Amino acid sequence: DRVCAPIGIDIQSKTVEEIAVSIVAQLVLVRSQI
């Protein structure tokens, strides 16, 4: 049980859609490392 902040991969997101993609990308990355 950890909190990771800031969340999302740094892809220089500008729109809310890009921010959502960066967050989902980090979730997929973390899940694949488990």
mmCIF entry with sequence, helices, sheets and N, C-alpha, C, O atoms, coordinates in Angstrom:
data_MODEL
# 
_entry.id   MODEL 
# 
_entity.id                         1 
_entity.type                       polymer 
_entity.pdbx_number_of_molecules   1 
# 
_entity_poly.entity_id                      1 
_entity_poly.type                           'polypeptide(L)' 
_entity_poly.nstd_linkage                   no 
_entity_poly.nstd_monomer                   no 
_entity_poly.pdbx_seq_one_letter_code       DRVCAPIGIDIQSKTVEEIAVSIVAQLVLVRSQI 
_entity_poly.pdbx_seq_one_letter_code_can   DRVCAPIGIDIQSKTVEEIAVSIVAQLVLVRSQI 
_entity_poly.pdbx_strand_id                 A 
# 
loop_
_entity_poly_seq.entity_id 
_entity_poly_seq.num 
_entity_poly_seq.mon_id 
_entity_poly_seq.hetero 
1 1  ASP n 
1 2  ARG n 
1 3  VAL n 
1 4  CYS n 
1 5  ALA n 
1 6  PRO n 
1 7  ILE n 
1 8  GLY n 
1 9  ILE n 
1 10 ASP n 
1 11 ILE n 
1 12 GLN n 
1 13 SER n 
1 14 LYS n 
1 15 THR n 
1 16 VAL n 
1 17 GLU n 
1 18 GLU n 
1 19 ILE n 
1 20 ALA n 
1 21 VAL n 
1 22 SER n 
1 23 ILE n 
1 24 VAL n 
1 25 ALA n 
1 26 GLN n 
1 27 LEU n 
1 28 VAL n 
1 29 LEU n 
1 30 VAL n 
1 31 ARG n 
1 32 SER n 
1 33 GLN n 
1 34 ILE n 
# 
_struct_asym.id          A 
_struct_asym.entity_id   1 
# 
_struct_conf.conf_type_id            HELX_P 
_struct_conf.id                      HELX_P1 
_struct_conf.pdbx_PDB_helix_id       AA1 
_struct_conf.beg_label_comp_id       VAL 
_struct_conf.beg_label_asym_id       A 
_struct_conf.beg_label_seq_id        16 
_struct_conf.pdbx_beg_PDB_ins_code   ? 
_struct_conf.end_label_comp_id       SER 
_struct_conf.end_label_asym_id       A 
_struct_conf.end_label_seq_id        32 
_struct_conf.pdbx_end_PDB_ins_code   ? 
_struct_conf.beg_auth_comp_id        VAL 
_struct_conf.beg_auth_asym_id        A 
_struct_conf.beg_auth_seq_id         16 
_struct_conf.end_auth_comp_id        SER 
_struct_conf.end_auth_asym_id        A 
_struct_conf.end_auth_seq_id         32 
_struct_conf.pdbx_PDB_helix_class    1 
_struct_conf.details                 ? 
_struct_conf.pdbx_PDB_helix_length   17 
# 
_struct_conf_type.id          HELX_P 
_struct_conf_type.criteria    ? 
_struct_conf_type.reference   ? 
# 
loop_
_atom_site.group_PDB 
_atom_site.id 
_atom_site.type_symbol 
_atom_site.label_atom_id 
_atom_site.label_alt_id 
_atom_site.label_comp_id 
_atom_site.label_asym_id 
_atom_site.label_entity_id 
_atom_site.label_seq_id 
_atom_site.pdbx_PDB_ins_code 
_atom_site.Cartn_x 
_atom_site.Cartn_y 
_atom_site.Cartn_z 
_atom_site.occupancy 
_atom_site.B_iso_or_equiv 
_atom_site.pdbx_formal_charge 
_atom_site.auth_seq_id 
_atom_site.auth_comp_id 
_atom_site.auth_asym_id 
_atom_site.auth_atom_id 
_atom_site.pdbx_PDB_model_num 
ATOM 1   N N  . ASP A 1 1  ? 0.837  -1.180 0.000   1.00 0.00 ? 1  ASP A N  1 
ATOM 2   C CA . ASP A 1 1  ? 0.000  0.000  0.000   1.00 0.00 ? 1  ASP A CA 1 
ATOM 3   C C  . ASP A 1 1  ? 0.880  1.241  0.000   1.00 0.00 ? 1  ASP A C  1 
ATOM 4   O O  . ASP A 1 1  ? 1.305  1.721  1.051   1.00 0.00 ? 1  ASP A O  1 
ATOM 5   N N  . ARG A 1 2  ? 1.145  1.750  -1.200  1.00 0.00 ? 2  ARG A N  1 
ATOM 6   C CA . ARG A 1 2  ? 1.984  2.937  -1.338  1.00 0.00 ? 2  ARG A CA 1 
ATOM 7   C C  . ARG A 1 2  ? 1.252  3.995  -2.148  1.00 0.00 ? 2  ARG A C  1 
ATOM 8   O O  . ARG A 1 2  ? 0.375  3.701  -2.961  1.00 0.00 ? 2  ARG A O  1 
ATOM 9   N N  . VAL A 1 3  ? 1.634  5.202  -1.902  1.00 0.00 ? 3  VAL A N  1 
ATOM 10  C CA . VAL A 1 3  ? 1.128  6.322  -2.689  1.00 0.00 ? 3  VAL A CA 1 
ATOM 11  C C  . VAL A 1 3  ? 2.285  6.838  -3.520  1.00 0.00 ? 3  VAL A C  1 
ATOM 12  O O  . VAL A 1 3  ? 3.374  7.084  -3.002  1.00 0.00 ? 3  VAL A O  1 
ATOM 13  N N  . CYS A 1 4  ? 2.048  6.998  -4.793  1.00 0.00 ? 4  CYS A N  1 
ATOM 14  C CA . CYS A 1 4  ? 3.080  7.479  -5.705  1.00 0.00 ? 4  CYS A CA 1 
ATOM 15  C C  . CYS A 1 4  ? 2.647  8.840  -6.246  1.00 0.00 ? 4  CYS A C  1 
ATOM 16  O O  . CYS A 1 4  ? 1.584  8.962  -6.856  1.00 0.00 ? 4  CYS A O  1 
ATOM 17  N N  . ALA A 1 5  ? 3.465  9.849  -6.023  1.00 0.00 ? 5  ALA A N  1 
ATOM 18  C CA . ALA A 1 5  ? 3.109  11.185 -6.505  1.00 0.00 ? 5  ALA A CA 1 
ATOM 19  C C  . ALA A 1 5  ? 4.363  11.891 -6.977  1.00 0.00 ? 5  ALA A C  1 
ATOM 20  O O  . ALA A 1 5  ? 5.407  11.692 -6.356  1.00 0.00 ? 5  ALA A O  1 
ATOM 21  N N  . PRO A 1 6  ? 4.347  12.667 -7.984  1.00 0.00 ? 6  PRO A N  1 
ATOM 22  C CA . PRO A 1 6  ? 3.205  12.883 -8.876  1.00 0.00 ? 6  PRO A CA 1 
ATOM 23  C C  . PRO A 1 6  ? 2.968  11.650 -9.741  1.00 0.00 ? 6  PRO A C  1 
ATOM 24  O O  . PRO A 1 6  ? 3.888  10.872 -9.993  1.00 0.00 ? 6  PRO A O  1 
ATOM 25  N N  . ILE A 1 7  ? 1.745  11.480 -10.186 1.00 0.00 ? 7  ILE A N  1 
ATOM 26  C CA . ILE A 1 7  ? 1.405  10.302 -10.971 1.00 0.00 ? 7  ILE A CA 1 
ATOM 27  C C  . ILE A 1 7  ? 1.492  10.638 -12.458 1.00 0.00 ? 7  ILE A C  1 
ATOM 28  O O  . ILE A 1 7  ? 1.280  11.780 -12.867 1.00 0.00 ? 7  ILE A O  1 
ATOM 29  N N  . GLY A 1 8  ? 1.802  9.641  -13.237 1.00 0.00 ? 8  GLY A N  1 
ATOM 30  C CA . GLY A 1 8  ? 1.881  9.802  -14.683 1.00 0.00 ? 8  GLY A CA 1 
ATOM 31  C C  . GLY A 1 8  ? 3.315  9.864  -15.163 1.00 0.00 ? 8  GLY A C  1 
ATOM 32  O O  . GLY A 1 8  ? 4.205  10.354 -14.467 1.00 0.00 ? 8  GLY A O  1 
ATOM 33  N N  . ILE A 1 9  ? 3.521  9.356  -16.369 1.00 0.00 ? 9  ILE A N  1 
ATOM 34  C CA . ILE A 1 9  ? 4.834  9.402  -16.996 1.00 0.00 ? 9  ILE A CA 1 
ATOM 35  C C  . ILE A 1 9  ? 5.012  10.787 -17.610 1.00 0.00 ? 9  ILE A C  1 
ATOM 36  O O  . ILE A 1 9  ? 4.074  11.339 -18.186 1.00 0.00 ? 9  ILE A O  1 
ATOM 37  N N  . ASP A 1 10 ? 6.199  11.339 -17.488 1.00 0.00 ? 10 ASP A N  1 
ATOM 38  C CA . ASP A 1 10 ? 6.467  12.688 -17.999 1.00 0.00 ? 10 ASP A CA 1 
ATOM 39  C C  . ASP A 1 10 ? 6.568  12.662 -19.518 1.00 0.00 ? 10 ASP A C  1 
ATOM 40  O O  . ASP A 1 10 ? 7.625  12.363 -20.074 1.00 0.00 ? 10 ASP A O  1 
ATOM 41  N N  . ILE A 1 11 ? 5.455  12.979 -20.186 1.00 0.00 ? 11 ILE A N  1 
ATOM 42  C CA . ILE A 1 11 ? 5.435  13.052 -21.646 1.00 0.00 ? 11 ILE A CA 1 
ATOM 43  C C  . ILE A 1 11 ? 5.080  14.471 -22.096 1.00 0.00 ? 11 ILE A C  1 
ATOM 44  O O  . ILE A 1 11 ? 4.609  14.690 -23.212 1.00 0.00 ? 11 ILE A O  1 
ATOM 45  N N  . GLN A 1 12 ? 5.320  15.426 -21.194 1.00 0.00 ? 12 GLN A N  1 
ATOM 46  C CA . GLN A 1 12 ? 5.019  16.835 -21.484 1.00 0.00 ? 12 GLN A CA 1 
ATOM 47  C C  . GLN A 1 12 ? 3.549  17.018 -21.867 1.00 0.00 ? 12 GLN A C  1 
ATOM 48  O O  . GLN A 1 12 ? 3.233  17.689 -22.850 1.00 0.00 ? 12 GLN A O  1 
ATOM 49  N N  . SER A 1 13 ? 2.660  16.416 -21.080 1.00 0.00 ? 13 SER A N  1 
ATOM 50  C CA . SER A 1 13 ? 1.219  16.475 -21.329 1.00 0.00 ? 13 SER A CA 1 
ATOM 51  C C  . SER A 1 13 ? 0.709  17.906 -21.219 1.00 0.00 ? 13 SER A C  1 
ATOM 52  O O  . SER A 1 13 ? 1.123  18.669 -20.346 1.00 0.00 ? 13 SER A O  1 
ATOM 53  N N  . LYS A 1 14 ? -0.200 18.246 -22.125 1.00 0.00 ? 14 LYS A N  1 
ATOM 54  C CA . LYS A 1 14 ? -0.800 19.576 -22.105 1.00 0.00 ? 14 LYS A CA 1 
ATOM 55  C C  . LYS A 1 14 ? -2.320 19.516 -21.965 1.00 0.00 ? 14 LYS A C  1 
ATOM 56  O O  . LYS A 1 14 ? -2.916 20.377 -21.318 1.00 0.00 ? 14 LYS A O  1 
ATOM 57  N N  . THR A 1 15 ? -2.943 18.520 -22.559 1.00 0.00 ? 15 THR A N  1 
ATOM 58  C CA . THR A 1 15 ? -4.398 18.416 -22.488 1.00 0.00 ? 15 THR A CA 1 
ATOM 59  C C  . THR A 1 15 ? -4.792 17.366 -21.448 1.00 0.00 ? 15 THR A C  1 
ATOM 60  O O  . THR A 1 15 ? -3.973 16.548 -21.031 1.00 0.00 ? 15 THR A O  1 
ATOM 61  N N  . VAL A 1 16 ? -6.055 17.406 -21.041 1.00 0.00 ? 16 VAL A N  1 
ATOM 62  C CA . VAL A 1 16 ? -6.518 16.418 -20.064 1.00 0.00 ? 16 VAL A CA 1 
ATOM 63  C C  . VAL A 1 16 ? -6.440 15.008 -20.633 1.00 0.00 ? 16 VAL A C  1 
ATOM 64  O O  . VAL A 1 16 ? -6.196 14.053 -19.895 1.00 0.00 ? 16 VAL A O  1 
ATOM 65  N N  . GLU A 1 17 ? -6.644 14.871 -21.935 1.00 0.00 ? 17 GLU A N  1 
ATOM 66  C CA . GLU A 1 17 ? -6.547 13.560 -22.561 1.00 0.00 ? 17 GLU A CA 1 
ATOM 67  C C  . GLU A 1 17 ? -5.125 13.024 -22.490 1.00 0.00 ? 17 GLU A C  1 
ATOM 68  O O  . GLU A 1 17 ? -4.921 11.841 -22.218 1.00 0.00 ? 17 GLU A O  1 
ATOM 69  N N  . GLU A 1 18 ? -4.143 13.881 -22.732 1.00 0.00 ? 18 GLU A N  1 
ATOM 70  C CA . GLU A 1 18 ? -2.740 13.471 -22.658 1.00 0.00 ? 18 GLU A CA 1 
ATOM 71  C C  . GLU A 1 18 ? -2.349 13.115 -21.224 1.00 0.00 ? 18 GLU A C  1 
ATOM 72  O O  . GLU A 1 18 ? -1.590 12.171 -21.001 1.00 0.00 ? 18 GLU A O  1 
ATOM 73  N N  . ILE A 1 19 ? -2.862 13.863 -20.262 1.00 0.00 ? 19 ILE A N  1 
ATOM 74  C CA . ILE A 1 19 ? -2.594 13.553 -18.857 1.00 0.00 ? 19 ILE A CA 1 
ATOM 75  C C  . ILE A 1 19 ? -3.170 12.186 -18.516 1.00 0.00 ? 19 ILE A C  1 
ATOM 76  O O  . ILE A 1 19 ? -2.524 11.391 -17.834 1.00 0.00 ? 19 ILE A O  1 
ATOM 77  N N  . ALA A 1 20 ? -4.378 11.911 -18.987 1.00 0.00 ? 20 ALA A N  1 
ATOM 78  C CA . ALA A 1 20 ? -5.001 10.606 -18.738 1.00 0.00 ? 20 ALA A CA 1 
ATOM 79  C C  . ALA A 1 20 ? -4.167 9.481  -19.339 1.00 0.00 ? 20 ALA A C  1 
ATOM 80  O O  . ALA A 1 20 ? -3.993 8.438  -18.710 1.00 0.00 ? 20 ALA A O  1 
ATOM 81  N N  . VAL A 1 21 ? -3.653 9.682  -20.545 1.00 0.00 ? 21 VAL A N  1 
ATOM 82  C CA . VAL A 1 21 ? -2.812 8.668  -21.189 1.00 0.00 ? 21 VAL A CA 1 
ATOM 83  C C  . VAL A 1 21 ? -1.547 8.437  -20.379 1.00 0.00 ? 21 VAL A C  1 
ATOM 84  O O  . VAL A 1 21 ? -1.124 7.293  -20.213 1.00 0.00 ? 21 VAL A O  1 
ATOM 85  N N  . SER A 1 22 ? -0.933 9.500  -19.872 1.00 0.00 ? 22 SER A N  1 
ATOM 86  C CA . SER A 1 22 ? 0.303  9.344  -19.098 1.00 0.00 ? 22 SER A CA 1 
ATOM 87  C C  . SER A 1 22 ? 0.048  8.596  -17.792 1.00 0.00 ? 22 SER A C  1 
ATOM 88  O O  . SER A 1 22 ? 0.894  7.819  -17.349 1.00 0.00 ? 22 SER A O  1 
ATOM 89  N N  . ILE A 1 23 ? -1.107 8.821  -17.175 1.00 0.00 ? 23 ILE A N  1 
ATOM 90  C CA . ILE A 1 23 ? -1.454 8.114  -15.938 1.00 0.00 ? 23 ILE A CA 1 
ATOM 91  C C  . ILE A 1 23 ? -1.697 6.637  -16.223 1.00 0.00 ? 23 ILE A C  1 
ATOM 92  O O  . ILE A 1 23 ? -1.192 5.773  -15.508 1.00 0.00 ? 23 ILE A O  1 
ATOM 93  N N  . VAL A 1 24 ? -2.468 6.348  -17.267 1.00 0.00 ? 24 VAL A N  1 
ATOM 94  C CA . VAL A 1 24 ? -2.738 4.952  -17.618 1.00 0.00 ? 24 VAL A CA 1 
ATOM 95  C C  . VAL A 1 24 ? -1.441 4.244  -17.996 1.00 0.00 ? 24 VAL A C  1 
ATOM 96  O O  . VAL A 1 24 ? -1.249 3.079  -17.647 1.00 0.00 ? 24 VAL A O  1 
ATOM 97  N N  . ALA A 1 25 ? -0.555 4.928  -18.702 1.00 0.00 ? 25 ALA A N  1 
ATOM 98  C CA . ALA A 1 25 ? 0.730  4.329  -19.072 1.00 0.00 ? 25 ALA A CA 1 
ATOM 99  C C  . ALA A 1 25 ? 1.531  3.951  -17.836 1.00 0.00 ? 25 ALA A C  1 
ATOM 100 O O  . ALA A 1 25 ? 2.146  2.885  -17.801 1.00 0.00 ? 25 ALA A O  1 
ATOM 101 N N  . GLN A 1 26 ? 1.534  4.805  -16.827 1.00 0.00 ? 26 GLN A N  1 
ATOM 102 C CA . GLN A 1 26 ? 2.260  4.484  -15.602 1.00 0.00 ? 26 GLN A CA 1 
ATOM 103 C C  . GLN A 1 26 ? 1.598  3.314  -14.878 1.00 0.00 ? 26 GLN A C  1 
ATOM 104 O O  . GLN A 1 26 ? 2.294  2.456  -14.336 1.00 0.00 ? 26 GLN A O  1 
ATOM 105 N N  . LEU A 1 27 ? 0.281  3.266  -14.860 1.00 0.00 ? 27 LEU A N  1 
ATOM 106 C CA . LEU A 1 27 ? -0.412 2.143  -14.221 1.00 0.00 ? 27 LEU A CA 1 
ATOM 107 C C  . LEU A 1 27 ? -0.068 0.824  -14.908 1.00 0.00 ? 27 LEU A C  1 
ATOM 108 O O  . LEU A 1 27 ? 0.157  -0.184 -14.238 1.00 0.00 ? 27 LEU A O  1 
ATOM 109 N N  . VAL A 1 28 ? -0.026 0.826  -16.238 1.00 0.00 ? 28 VAL A N  1 
ATOM 110 C CA . VAL A 1 28 ? 0.339  -0.377 -16.985 1.00 0.00 ? 28 VAL A CA 1 
ATOM 111 C C  . VAL A 1 28 ? 1.776  -0.772 -16.672 1.00 0.00 ? 28 VAL A C  1 
ATOM 112 O O  . VAL A 1 28 ? 2.068  -1.953 -16.483 1.00 0.00 ? 28 VAL A O  1 
ATOM 113 N N  . LEU A 1 29 ? 2.670  0.201  -16.616 1.00 0.00 ? 29 LEU A N  1 
ATOM 114 C CA . LEU A 1 29 ? 4.075  -0.065 -16.308 1.00 0.00 ? 29 LEU A CA 1 
ATOM 115 C C  . LEU A 1 29 ? 4.234  -0.684 -14.926 1.00 0.00 ? 29 LEU A C  1 
ATOM 116 O O  . LEU A 1 29 ? 4.940  -1.679 -14.766 1.00 0.00 ? 29 LEU A O  1 
ATOM 117 N N  . VAL A 1 30 ? 3.584  -0.100 -13.933 1.00 0.00 ? 30 VAL A N  1 
ATOM 118 C CA . VAL A 1 30 ? 3.681  -0.610 -12.563 1.00 0.00 ? 30 VAL A CA 1 
ATOM 119 C C  . VAL A 1 30 ? 3.077  -2.008 -12.473 1.00 0.00 ? 30 VAL A C  1 
ATOM 120 O O  . VAL A 1 30 ? 3.626  -2.884 -11.803 1.00 0.00 ? 30 VAL A O  1 
ATOM 121 N N  . ARG A 1 31 ? 1.967  -2.213 -13.135 1.00 0.00 ? 31 ARG A N  1 
ATOM 122 C CA . ARG A 1 31 ? 1.312  -3.528 -13.096 1.00 0.00 ? 31 ARG A CA 1 
ATOM 123 C C  . ARG A 1 31 ? 2.194  -4.597 -13.723 1.00 0.00 ? 31 ARG A C  1 
ATOM 124 O O  . ARG A 1 31 ? 2.214  -5.733 -13.247 1.00 0.00 ? 31 ARG A O  1 
ATOM 125 N N  . SER A 1 32 ? 2.923  -4.257 -14.783 1.00 0.00 ? 32 SER A N  1 
ATOM 126 C CA . SER A 1 32 ? 3.781  -5.245 -15.441 1.00 0.00 ? 32 SER A CA 1 
ATOM 127 C C  . SER A 1 32 ? 5.002  -5.591 -14.600 1.00 0.00 ? 32 SER A C  1 
ATOM 128 O O  . SER A 1 32 ? 5.640  -6.618 -14.832 1.00 0.00 ? 32 SER A O  1 
ATOM 129 N N  . GLN A 1 33 ? 5.336  -4.750 -13.628 1.00 0.00 ? 33 GLN A N  1 
ATOM 130 C CA . GLN A 1 33 ? 6.499  -4.987 -12.774 1.00 0.00 ? 33 GLN A CA 1 
ATOM 131 C C  . GLN A 1 33 ? 6.161  -5.829 -11.551 1.00 0.00 ? 33 GLN A C  1 
ATOM 132 O O  . GLN A 1 33 ? 7.053  -6.219 -10.796 1.00 0.00 ? 33 GLN A O  1 
ATOM 133 N N  . ILE A 1 34 ? 4.882  -6.109 -11.355 1.00 0.00 ? 34 ILE A N  1 
ATOM 134 C CA . ILE A 1 34 ? 4.458  -6.887 -10.178 1.00 0.00 ? 34 ILE A CA 1 
ATOM 135 C C  . ILE A 1 34 ? 4.666  -8.362 -10.445 1.00 0.00 ? 34 ILE A C  1 
ATOM 136 O O  . ILE A 1 34 ? 4.374  -9.193 -9.584  1.00 0.00 ? 34 ILE A O  1 
# 
